[in-house]
Short mmCIF file of C-alpha atoms and ligand atoms in Angstrom, two decimals:
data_model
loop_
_atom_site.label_atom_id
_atom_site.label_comp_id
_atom_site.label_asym_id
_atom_site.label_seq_id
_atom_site.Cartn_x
_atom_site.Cartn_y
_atom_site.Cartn_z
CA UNK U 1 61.74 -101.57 -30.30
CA UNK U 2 64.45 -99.81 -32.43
CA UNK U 3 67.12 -97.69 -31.19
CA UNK U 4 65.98 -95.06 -33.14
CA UNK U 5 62.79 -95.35 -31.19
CA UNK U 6 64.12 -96.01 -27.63
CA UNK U 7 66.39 -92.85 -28.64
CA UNK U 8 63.23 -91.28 -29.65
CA UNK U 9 61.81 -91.60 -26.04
CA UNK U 10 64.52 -90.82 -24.09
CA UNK U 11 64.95 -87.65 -25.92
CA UNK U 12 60.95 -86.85 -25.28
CA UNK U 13 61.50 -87.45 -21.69
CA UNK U 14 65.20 -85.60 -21.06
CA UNK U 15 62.79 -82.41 -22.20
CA UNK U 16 59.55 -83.00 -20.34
CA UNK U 17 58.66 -80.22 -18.08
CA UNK U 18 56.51 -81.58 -14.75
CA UNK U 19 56.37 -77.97 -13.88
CA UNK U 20 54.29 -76.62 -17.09
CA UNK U 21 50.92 -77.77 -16.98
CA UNK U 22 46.92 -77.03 -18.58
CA UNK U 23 43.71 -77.01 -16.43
CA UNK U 24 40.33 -77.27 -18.98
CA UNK U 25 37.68 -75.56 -17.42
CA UNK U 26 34.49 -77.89 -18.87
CA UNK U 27 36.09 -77.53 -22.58
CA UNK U 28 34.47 -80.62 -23.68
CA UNK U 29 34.59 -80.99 -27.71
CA UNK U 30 37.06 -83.87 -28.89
CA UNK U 31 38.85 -82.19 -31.29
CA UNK U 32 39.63 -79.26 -29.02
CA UNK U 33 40.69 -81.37 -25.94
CA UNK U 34 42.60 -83.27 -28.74
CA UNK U 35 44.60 -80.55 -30.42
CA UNK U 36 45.30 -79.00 -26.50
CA UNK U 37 46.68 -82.50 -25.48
CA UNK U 38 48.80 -82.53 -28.94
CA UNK U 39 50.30 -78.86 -28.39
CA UNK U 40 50.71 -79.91 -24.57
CA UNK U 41 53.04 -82.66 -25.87
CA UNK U 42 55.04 -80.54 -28.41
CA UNK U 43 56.15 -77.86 -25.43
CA UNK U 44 57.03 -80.82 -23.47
CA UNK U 45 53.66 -80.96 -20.88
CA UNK U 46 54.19 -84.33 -19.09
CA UNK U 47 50.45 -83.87 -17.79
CA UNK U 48 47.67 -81.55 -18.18
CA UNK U 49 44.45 -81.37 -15.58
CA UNK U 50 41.27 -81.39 -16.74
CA UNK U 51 37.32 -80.77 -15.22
CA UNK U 52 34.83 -82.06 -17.47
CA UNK U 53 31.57 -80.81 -17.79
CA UNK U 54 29.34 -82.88 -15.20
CA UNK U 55 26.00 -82.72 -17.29
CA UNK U 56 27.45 -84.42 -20.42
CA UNK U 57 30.98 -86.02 -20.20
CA UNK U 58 31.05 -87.38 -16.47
CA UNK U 59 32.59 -90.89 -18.27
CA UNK U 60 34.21 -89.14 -21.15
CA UNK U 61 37.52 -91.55 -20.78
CA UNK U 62 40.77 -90.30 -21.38
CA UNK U 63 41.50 -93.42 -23.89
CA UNK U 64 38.72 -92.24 -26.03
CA UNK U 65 40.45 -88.63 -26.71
CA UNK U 66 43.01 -90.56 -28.54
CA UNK U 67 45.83 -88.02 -28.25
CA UNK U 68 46.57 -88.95 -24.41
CA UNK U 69 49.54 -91.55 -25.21
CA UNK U 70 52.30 -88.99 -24.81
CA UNK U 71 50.76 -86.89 -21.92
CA UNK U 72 48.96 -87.70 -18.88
CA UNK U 73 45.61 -86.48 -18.46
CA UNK U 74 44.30 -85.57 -14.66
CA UNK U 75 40.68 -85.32 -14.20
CA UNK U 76 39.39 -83.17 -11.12
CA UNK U 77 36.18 -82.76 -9.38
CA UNK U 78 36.02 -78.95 -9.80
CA UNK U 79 38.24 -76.21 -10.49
CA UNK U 80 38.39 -74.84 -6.99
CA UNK U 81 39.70 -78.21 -6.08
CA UNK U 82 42.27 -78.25 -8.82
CA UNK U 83 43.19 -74.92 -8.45
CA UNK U 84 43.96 -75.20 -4.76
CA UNK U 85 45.77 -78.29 -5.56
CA UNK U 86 48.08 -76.87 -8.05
CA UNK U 87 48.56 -73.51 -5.78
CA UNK U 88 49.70 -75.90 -2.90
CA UNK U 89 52.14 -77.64 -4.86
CA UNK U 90 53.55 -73.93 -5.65
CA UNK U 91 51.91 -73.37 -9.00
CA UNK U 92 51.15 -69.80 -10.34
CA UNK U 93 47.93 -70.39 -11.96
CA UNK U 94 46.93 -68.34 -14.75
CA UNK U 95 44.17 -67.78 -16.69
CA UNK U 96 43.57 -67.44 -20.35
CA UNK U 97 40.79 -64.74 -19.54
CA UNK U 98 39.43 -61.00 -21.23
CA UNK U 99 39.11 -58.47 -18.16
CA UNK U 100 39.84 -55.49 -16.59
CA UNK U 101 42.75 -56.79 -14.70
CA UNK U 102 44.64 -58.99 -17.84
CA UNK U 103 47.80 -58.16 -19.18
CA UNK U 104 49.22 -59.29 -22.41
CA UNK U 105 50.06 -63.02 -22.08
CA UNK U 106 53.56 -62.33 -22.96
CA UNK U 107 54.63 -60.44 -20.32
CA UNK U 108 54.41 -63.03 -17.61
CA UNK U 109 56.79 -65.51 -16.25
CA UNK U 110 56.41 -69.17 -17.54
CA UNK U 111 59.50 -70.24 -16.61
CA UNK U 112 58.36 -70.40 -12.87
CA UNK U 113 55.93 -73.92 -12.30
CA UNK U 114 52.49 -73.22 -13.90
CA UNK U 115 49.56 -73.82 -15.02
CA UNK U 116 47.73 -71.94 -18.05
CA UNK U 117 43.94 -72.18 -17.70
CA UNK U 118 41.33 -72.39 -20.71
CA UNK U 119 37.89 -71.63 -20.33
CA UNK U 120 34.84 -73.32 -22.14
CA UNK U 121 34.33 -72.99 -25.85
CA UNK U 122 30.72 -70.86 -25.35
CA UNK U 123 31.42 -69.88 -21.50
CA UNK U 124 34.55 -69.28 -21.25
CA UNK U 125 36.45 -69.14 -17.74
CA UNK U 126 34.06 -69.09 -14.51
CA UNK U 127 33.34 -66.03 -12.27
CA UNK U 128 34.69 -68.33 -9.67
CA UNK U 129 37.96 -69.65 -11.38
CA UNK U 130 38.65 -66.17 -12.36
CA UNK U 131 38.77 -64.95 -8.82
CA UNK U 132 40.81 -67.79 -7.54
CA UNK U 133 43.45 -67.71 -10.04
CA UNK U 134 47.11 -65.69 -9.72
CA UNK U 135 46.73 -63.47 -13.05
CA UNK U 136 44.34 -62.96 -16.31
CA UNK U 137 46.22 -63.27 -19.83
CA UNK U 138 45.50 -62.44 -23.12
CA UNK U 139 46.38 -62.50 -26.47
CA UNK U 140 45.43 -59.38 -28.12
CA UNK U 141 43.15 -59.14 -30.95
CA UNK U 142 43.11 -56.52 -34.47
CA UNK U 143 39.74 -57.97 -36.10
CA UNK U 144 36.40 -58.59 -36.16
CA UNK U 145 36.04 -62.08 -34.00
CA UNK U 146 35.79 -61.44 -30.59
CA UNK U 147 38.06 -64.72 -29.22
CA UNK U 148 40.22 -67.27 -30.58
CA UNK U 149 39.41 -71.15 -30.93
CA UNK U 150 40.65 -72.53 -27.28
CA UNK U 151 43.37 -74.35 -28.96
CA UNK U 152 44.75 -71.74 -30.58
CA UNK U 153 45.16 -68.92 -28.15
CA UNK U 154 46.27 -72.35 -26.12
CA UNK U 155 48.93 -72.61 -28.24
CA UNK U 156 49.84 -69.14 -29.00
CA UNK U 157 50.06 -68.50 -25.33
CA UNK U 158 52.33 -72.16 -25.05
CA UNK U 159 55.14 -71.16 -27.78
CA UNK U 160 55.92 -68.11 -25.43
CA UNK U 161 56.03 -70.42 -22.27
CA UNK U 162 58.40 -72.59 -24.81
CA UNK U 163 60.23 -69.81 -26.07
CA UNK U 164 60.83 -68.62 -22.22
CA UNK U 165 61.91 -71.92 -20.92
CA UNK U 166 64.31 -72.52 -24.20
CA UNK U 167 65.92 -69.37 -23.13
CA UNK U 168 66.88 -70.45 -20.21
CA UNK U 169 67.99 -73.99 -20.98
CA UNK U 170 64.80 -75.94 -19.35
CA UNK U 171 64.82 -78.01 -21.68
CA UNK U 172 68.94 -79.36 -22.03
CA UNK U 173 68.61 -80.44 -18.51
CA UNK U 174 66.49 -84.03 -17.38
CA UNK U 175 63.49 -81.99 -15.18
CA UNK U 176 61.42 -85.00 -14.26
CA UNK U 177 62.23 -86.89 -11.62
CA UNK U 178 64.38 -90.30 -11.90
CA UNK U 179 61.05 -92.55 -10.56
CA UNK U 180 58.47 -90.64 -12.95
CA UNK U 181 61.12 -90.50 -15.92
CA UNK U 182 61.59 -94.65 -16.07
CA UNK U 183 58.13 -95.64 -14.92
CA UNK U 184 56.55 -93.26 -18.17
CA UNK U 185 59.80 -94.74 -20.27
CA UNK U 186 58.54 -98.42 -19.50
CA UNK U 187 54.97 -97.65 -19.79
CA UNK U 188 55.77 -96.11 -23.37
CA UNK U 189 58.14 -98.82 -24.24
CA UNK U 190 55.27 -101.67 -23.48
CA UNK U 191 51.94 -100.07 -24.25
CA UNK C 1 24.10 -49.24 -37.25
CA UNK C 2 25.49 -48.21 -32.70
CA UNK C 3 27.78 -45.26 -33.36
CA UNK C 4 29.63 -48.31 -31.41
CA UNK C 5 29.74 -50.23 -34.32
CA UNK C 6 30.92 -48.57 -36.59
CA UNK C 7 33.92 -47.29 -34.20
CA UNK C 8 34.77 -51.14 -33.92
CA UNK C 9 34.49 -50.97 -37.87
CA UNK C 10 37.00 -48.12 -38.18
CA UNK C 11 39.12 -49.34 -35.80
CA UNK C 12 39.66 -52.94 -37.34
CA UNK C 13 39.95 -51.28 -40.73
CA UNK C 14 42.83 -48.95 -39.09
CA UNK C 15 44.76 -51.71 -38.09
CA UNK C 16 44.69 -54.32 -41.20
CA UNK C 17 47.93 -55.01 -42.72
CA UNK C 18 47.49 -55.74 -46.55
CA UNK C 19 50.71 -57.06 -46.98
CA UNK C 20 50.84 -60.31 -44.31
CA UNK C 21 48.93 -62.73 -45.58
CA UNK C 22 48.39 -66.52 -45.70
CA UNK C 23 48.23 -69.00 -48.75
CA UNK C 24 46.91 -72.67 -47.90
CA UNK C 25 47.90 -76.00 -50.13
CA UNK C 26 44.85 -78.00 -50.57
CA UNK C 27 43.82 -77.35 -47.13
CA UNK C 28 40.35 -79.01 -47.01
CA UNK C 29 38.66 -79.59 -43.42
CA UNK C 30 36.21 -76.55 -43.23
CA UNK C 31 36.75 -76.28 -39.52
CA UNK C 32 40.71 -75.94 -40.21
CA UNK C 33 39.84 -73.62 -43.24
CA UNK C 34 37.25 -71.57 -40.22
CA UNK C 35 40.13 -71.70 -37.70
CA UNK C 36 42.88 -70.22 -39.89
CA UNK C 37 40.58 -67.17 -41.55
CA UNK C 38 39.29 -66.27 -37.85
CA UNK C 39 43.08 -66.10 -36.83
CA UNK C 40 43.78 -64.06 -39.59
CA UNK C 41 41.02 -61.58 -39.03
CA UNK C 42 42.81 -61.43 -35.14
CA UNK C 43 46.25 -60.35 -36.72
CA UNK C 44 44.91 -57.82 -39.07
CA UNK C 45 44.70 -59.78 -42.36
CA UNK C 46 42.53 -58.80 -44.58
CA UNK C 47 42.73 -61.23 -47.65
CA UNK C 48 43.93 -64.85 -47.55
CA UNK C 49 44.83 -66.80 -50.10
CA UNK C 50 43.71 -70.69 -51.23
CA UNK C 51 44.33 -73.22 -53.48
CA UNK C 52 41.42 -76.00 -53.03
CA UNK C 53 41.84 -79.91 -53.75
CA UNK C 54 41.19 -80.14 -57.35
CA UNK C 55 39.25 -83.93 -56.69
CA UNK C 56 36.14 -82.72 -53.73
CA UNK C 57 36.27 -79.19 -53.36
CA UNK C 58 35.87 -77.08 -56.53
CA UNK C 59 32.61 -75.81 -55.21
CA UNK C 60 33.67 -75.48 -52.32
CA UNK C 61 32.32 -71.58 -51.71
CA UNK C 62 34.12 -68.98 -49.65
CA UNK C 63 29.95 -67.91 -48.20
CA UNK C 64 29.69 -71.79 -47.20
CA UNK C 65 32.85 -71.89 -44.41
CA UNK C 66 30.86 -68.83 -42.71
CA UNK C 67 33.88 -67.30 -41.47
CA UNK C 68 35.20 -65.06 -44.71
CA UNK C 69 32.68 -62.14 -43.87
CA UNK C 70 35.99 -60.01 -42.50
CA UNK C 71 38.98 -61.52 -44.59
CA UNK C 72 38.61 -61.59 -48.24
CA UNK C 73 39.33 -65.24 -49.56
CA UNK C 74 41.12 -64.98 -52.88
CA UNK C 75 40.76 -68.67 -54.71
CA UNK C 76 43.67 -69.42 -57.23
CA UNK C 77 43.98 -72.44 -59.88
CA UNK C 78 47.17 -73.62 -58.46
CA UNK C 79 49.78 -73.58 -56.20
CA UNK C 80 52.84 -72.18 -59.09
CA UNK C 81 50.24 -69.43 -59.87
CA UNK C 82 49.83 -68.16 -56.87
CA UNK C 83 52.85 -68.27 -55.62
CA UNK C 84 54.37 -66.29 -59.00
CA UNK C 85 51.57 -63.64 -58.25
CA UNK C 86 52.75 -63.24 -54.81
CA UNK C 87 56.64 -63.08 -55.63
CA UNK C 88 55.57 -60.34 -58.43
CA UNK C 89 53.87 -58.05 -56.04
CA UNK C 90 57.03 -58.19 -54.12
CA UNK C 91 56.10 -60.50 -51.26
CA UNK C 92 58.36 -63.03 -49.64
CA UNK C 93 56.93 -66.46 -49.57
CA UNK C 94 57.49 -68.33 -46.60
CA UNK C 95 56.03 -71.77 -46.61
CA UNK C 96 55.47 -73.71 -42.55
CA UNK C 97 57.32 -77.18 -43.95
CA UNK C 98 59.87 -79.48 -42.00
CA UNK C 99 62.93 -80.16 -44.24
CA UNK C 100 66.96 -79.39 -44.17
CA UNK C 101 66.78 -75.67 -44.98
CA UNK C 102 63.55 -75.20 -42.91
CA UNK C 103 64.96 -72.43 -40.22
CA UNK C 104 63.04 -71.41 -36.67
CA UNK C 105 59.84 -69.35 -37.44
CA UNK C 106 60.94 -66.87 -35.19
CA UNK C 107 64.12 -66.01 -37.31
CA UNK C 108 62.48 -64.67 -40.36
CA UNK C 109 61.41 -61.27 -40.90
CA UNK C 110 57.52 -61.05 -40.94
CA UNK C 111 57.39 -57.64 -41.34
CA UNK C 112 58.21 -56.98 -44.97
CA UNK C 113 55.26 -57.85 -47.15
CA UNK C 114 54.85 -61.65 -47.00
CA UNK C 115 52.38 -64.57 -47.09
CA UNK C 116 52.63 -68.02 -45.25
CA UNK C 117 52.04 -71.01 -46.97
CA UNK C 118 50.37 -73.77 -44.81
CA UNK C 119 49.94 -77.13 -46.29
CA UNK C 120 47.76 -79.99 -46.41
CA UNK C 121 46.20 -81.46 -43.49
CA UNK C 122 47.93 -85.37 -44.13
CA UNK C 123 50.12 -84.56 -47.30
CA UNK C 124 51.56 -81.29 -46.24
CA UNK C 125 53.31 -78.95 -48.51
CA UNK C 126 53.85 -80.50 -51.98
CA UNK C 127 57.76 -81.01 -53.35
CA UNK C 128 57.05 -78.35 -56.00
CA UNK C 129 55.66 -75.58 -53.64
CA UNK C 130 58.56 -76.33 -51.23
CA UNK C 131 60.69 -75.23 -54.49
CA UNK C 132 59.03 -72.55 -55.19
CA UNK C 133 58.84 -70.21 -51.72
CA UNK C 134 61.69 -68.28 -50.13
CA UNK C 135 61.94 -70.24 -46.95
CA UNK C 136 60.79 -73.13 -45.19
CA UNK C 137 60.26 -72.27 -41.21
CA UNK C 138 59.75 -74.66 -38.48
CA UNK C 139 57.92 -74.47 -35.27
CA UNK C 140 60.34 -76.75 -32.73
CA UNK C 141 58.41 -79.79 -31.50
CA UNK C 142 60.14 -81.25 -28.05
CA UNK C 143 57.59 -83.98 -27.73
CA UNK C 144 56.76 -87.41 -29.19
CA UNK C 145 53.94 -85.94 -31.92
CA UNK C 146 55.38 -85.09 -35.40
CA UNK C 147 53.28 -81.85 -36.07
CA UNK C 148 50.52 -79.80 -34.74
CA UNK C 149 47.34 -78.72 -36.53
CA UNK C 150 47.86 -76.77 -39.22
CA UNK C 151 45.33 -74.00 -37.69
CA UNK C 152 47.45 -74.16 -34.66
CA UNK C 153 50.90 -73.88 -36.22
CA UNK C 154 49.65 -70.95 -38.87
CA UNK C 155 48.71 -69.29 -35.42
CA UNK C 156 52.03 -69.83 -33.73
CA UNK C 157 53.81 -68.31 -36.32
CA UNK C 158 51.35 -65.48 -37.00
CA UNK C 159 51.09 -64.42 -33.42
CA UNK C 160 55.25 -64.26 -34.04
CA UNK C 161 54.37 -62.19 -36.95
CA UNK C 162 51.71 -59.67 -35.06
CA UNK C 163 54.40 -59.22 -32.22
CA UNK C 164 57.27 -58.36 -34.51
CA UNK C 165 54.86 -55.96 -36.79
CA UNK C 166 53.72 -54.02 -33.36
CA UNK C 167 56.82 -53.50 -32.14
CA UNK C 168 57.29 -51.19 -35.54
CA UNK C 169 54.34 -49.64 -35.02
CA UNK C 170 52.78 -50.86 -38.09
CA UNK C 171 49.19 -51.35 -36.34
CA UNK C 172 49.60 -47.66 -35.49
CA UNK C 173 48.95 -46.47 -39.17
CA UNK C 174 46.63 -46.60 -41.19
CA UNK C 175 47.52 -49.49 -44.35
CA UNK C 176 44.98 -50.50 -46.32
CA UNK C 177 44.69 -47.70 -48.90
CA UNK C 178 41.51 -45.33 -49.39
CA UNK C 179 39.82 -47.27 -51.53
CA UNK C 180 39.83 -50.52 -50.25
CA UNK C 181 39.36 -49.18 -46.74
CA UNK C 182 36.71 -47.22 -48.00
CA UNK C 183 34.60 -50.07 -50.48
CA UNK C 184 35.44 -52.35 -47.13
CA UNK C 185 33.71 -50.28 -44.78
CA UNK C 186 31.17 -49.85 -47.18
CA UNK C 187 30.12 -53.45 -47.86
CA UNK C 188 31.12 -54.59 -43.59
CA UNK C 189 28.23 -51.90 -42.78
CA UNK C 190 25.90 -52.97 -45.51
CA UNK C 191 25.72 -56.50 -45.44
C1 SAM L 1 36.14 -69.39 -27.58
S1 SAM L 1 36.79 -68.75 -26.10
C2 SAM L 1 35.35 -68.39 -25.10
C3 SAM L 1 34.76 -67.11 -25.45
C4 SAM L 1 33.71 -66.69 -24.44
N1 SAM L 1 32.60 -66.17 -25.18
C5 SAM L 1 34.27 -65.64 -23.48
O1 SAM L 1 33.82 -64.49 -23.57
O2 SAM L 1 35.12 -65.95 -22.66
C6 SAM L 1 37.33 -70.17 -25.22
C7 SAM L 1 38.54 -69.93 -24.39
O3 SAM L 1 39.66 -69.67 -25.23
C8 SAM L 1 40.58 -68.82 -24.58
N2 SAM L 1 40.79 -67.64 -25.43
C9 SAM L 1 40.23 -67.39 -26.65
N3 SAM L 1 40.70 -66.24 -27.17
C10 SAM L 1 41.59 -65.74 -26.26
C11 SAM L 1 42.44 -64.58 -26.22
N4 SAM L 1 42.46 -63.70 -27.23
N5 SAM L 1 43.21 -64.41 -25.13
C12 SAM L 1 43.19 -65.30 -24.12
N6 SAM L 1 42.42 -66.41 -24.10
C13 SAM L 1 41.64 -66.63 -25.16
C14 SAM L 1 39.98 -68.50 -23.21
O4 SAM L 1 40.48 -69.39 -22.23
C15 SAM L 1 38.49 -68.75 -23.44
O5 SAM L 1 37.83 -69.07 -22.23
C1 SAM L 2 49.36 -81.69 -39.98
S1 SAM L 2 50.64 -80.92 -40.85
C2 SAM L 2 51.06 -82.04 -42.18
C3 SAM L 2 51.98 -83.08 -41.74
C4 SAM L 2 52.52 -83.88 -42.91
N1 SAM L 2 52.49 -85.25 -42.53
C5 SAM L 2 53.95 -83.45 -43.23
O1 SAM L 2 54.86 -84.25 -43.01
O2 SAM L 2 54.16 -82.34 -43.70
C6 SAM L 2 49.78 -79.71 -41.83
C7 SAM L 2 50.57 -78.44 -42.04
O3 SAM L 2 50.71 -77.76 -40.79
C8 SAM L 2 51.91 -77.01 -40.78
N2 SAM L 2 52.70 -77.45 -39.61
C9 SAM L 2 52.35 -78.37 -38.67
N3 SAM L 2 53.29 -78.46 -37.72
C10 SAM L 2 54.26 -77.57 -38.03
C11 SAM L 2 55.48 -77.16 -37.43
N4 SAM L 2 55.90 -77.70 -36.27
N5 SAM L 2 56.20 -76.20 -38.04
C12 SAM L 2 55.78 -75.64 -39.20
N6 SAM L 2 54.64 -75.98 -39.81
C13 SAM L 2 53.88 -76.93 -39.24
C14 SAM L 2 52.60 -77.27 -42.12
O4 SAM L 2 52.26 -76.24 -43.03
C15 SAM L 2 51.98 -78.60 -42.55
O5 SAM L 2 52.02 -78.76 -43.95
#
C-alpha cells in the first residue's frame, strides 16, 4: 500500500461518524441501495441498517451491491426490530415521510446520534414504522412530481446532517472508537 | 379537468423560477437524465438545458425519457454554444467540477439568474467547459468514494439553491411571465 493510500484511510476513518446512520425500509433496487450506500460514505456513515423485502431479496448479499467496501451494511429482521434497536442504543429515529405531523427536514437536529429512515420506492414508509419513529421529515416540493427518487431526497436530507455536524467540528475530532477504528483500518488495508 | 387540478396547475406555475436552471455535458444514462429533470420540476425549474453525446444519442428524444412533460428540455449543438447563450441572457454559469478554483457549493449565490452545469457520468466536465463557466463548486466528500451520482450531486446543490431562493421570497411571486405561464398552462391542461 502507498502512503498516499494508508493516508487516504486514516483520513476516511478520523471523520467517520458511528452516530449517523440509514435504515431502508424494503428499498430493494440495486442502483438505489447503491447510490444510498455511496452518499452514506461521502457524509462519513460508518454503517447503514437495512430490511430487505422478504418476498424477493431474502439472500440479496451485501457483496453483490458492490458499493458496501467503505460502509458496513446491517441487515434486520423487521423494522420494529431495528427501530427498537437503534432507540435503545439512544438513537432519534427519523423518518423521511409526507404527513400531517412532518416538518421541513432542515429544521431538526442531526448532530445528536441518528438514524434517517427511507421508505420503499412504490410504498414508501410503513403505517407501522411511521408510528414508531421520533419525527416525520420532508423536503419540500414546487412541481409537478409528487416525491423524489429515494436517493436523492436521501441525500438532500444527508448534506444538511453534514452541513450540521461540520458546524460543529464532528468531523476534526476521531468519533469511532479506538477497537472499531483499527479493526475497519486492517480490514481495508487487506481486503 | 378536478377544479383540484388545475389549482395544483396554478400553483406550480406560481412558483417556477425561469432563471435557475441546469445544463448537462453529455449526460447520457436516461435514468440519470429522468432523475435530474424530476428534481428540477421539485425546485421550480421550468426549462433545462442539454448537450447530448454526439456518437449514441442524437435521437435521443426529449418524449422518450418520459419525464420532460413539466420542464421544458432545450437541446443545444454544443457545450461553447450554450454556454455563450446563457452568459448573454445574463446568467452566471456555475459548472459542479472538482479542480483548484472549485469553491463549496454553498458559497455561491444561487439566487441571481444562473444555470448548473453537471457533467458526464465517467468523463465529467470537459477542460473546455471548465474554461468557459464562472465557477467551479464542490460538494465536500469526507469518505473513501471520489464522487456521487451526478443526479444526486445536481440535487445537493439545487436543494442549496431552493433554500437560499425561499428565504427571498422568490417562490412567493409570480416569475414566469404571462405568456409563458399562460401557453404553459395551456398545453399542461391539454395534453
Ligand atoms: C419514491 S418515494 C415513495 C413515494 C410513495 N408513493 C409515498 O407516497 O411515500 C421513496 C422514498 O423516498 C423518500 N422521499 C421521496 N421524496 C421525499 C421528500 N420530498 N421528502 C422526504 N422524503 C422523500 C421517502 O423516504 C419515500 O418513502
Ligand atoms: C460521477 S461524476 C464524474 C466523475 C469524473 N470521474 C470526474 O472526475 O469528474 C459526474 C458529475 O457529477 C457531478 N459531481 C459528482 N460529485 C460531485 C461533487 N462532490 N461536487 C460537485 N459535483 C459533483 C459533476 O458535475 C460530475 O461531472
Amino acid at each position: 500500500m502507498t502512503p498516499e493510500r494508508y493516508a487516504r484511510l486514516r483520513e476516511t476513518l478520523d471523520r467517520r461518524q458511528p452516530d449517523l446512520t440509514l435504515l431502508t425500509e424494503q428499498i430493494h433496487k440495486p442502483r438505489n441501495i447503491a447510490a444510498l450506500v455511496r452518499t452514506a460514505d461521502a457524509v462519513g456513515i460508518h454503517q447503514v441498517h437495512m430490511v430487505w423485502p422478504w418476498d424477493k431479496h431474502r439472500h440479496y448479499s451485501g457483496t453483490a451491491m458492490g458499493s458496501d467496501r467503505w460502509v458496513n451494511v446491517n441487515r434486520h429482521e423487521s423494522m420494529p426490530a431495528a427501530i427498537s434497536q437503534l432507540k435503545e442504543s439512544g438513537y432519534k429515529v427519523y423518518a423521511a415521510h409526507f404527513s400531517d405531523r412532518a416538518v421541513d427536514y432542515r429544521s431538526v437536529d442531526y448532530s445528536v446520534p441518528c438514524a434517517l429512515v427511507l421508505g420503499n420506492e412504490k410504498k414508501g414508509i410503513s403505517a407501522d414504522t411511521a408510528d414508531l419513529v421520533d419525527e416525520h421529515v420532508v423536503v419540500p416540493m414546487m412541481g409537478m412530481v409528487e416525491s423524489f427518487n429515494v436517493s436523492v431526497a436521501a441525500a438532500i436530507i444527508l448534506a444538511e446532517a453534514q452541513r450540521q455536524r461540520a458546524a460543529l467540528g464532528l468531523y476534526d475530532k476521531v468519533r469511532l472508537d479506538q477497537e472499531e477504528y483499527w479493526q475497519t483500518l486492517f480490514r481495508w488495508a487487506h481486503p
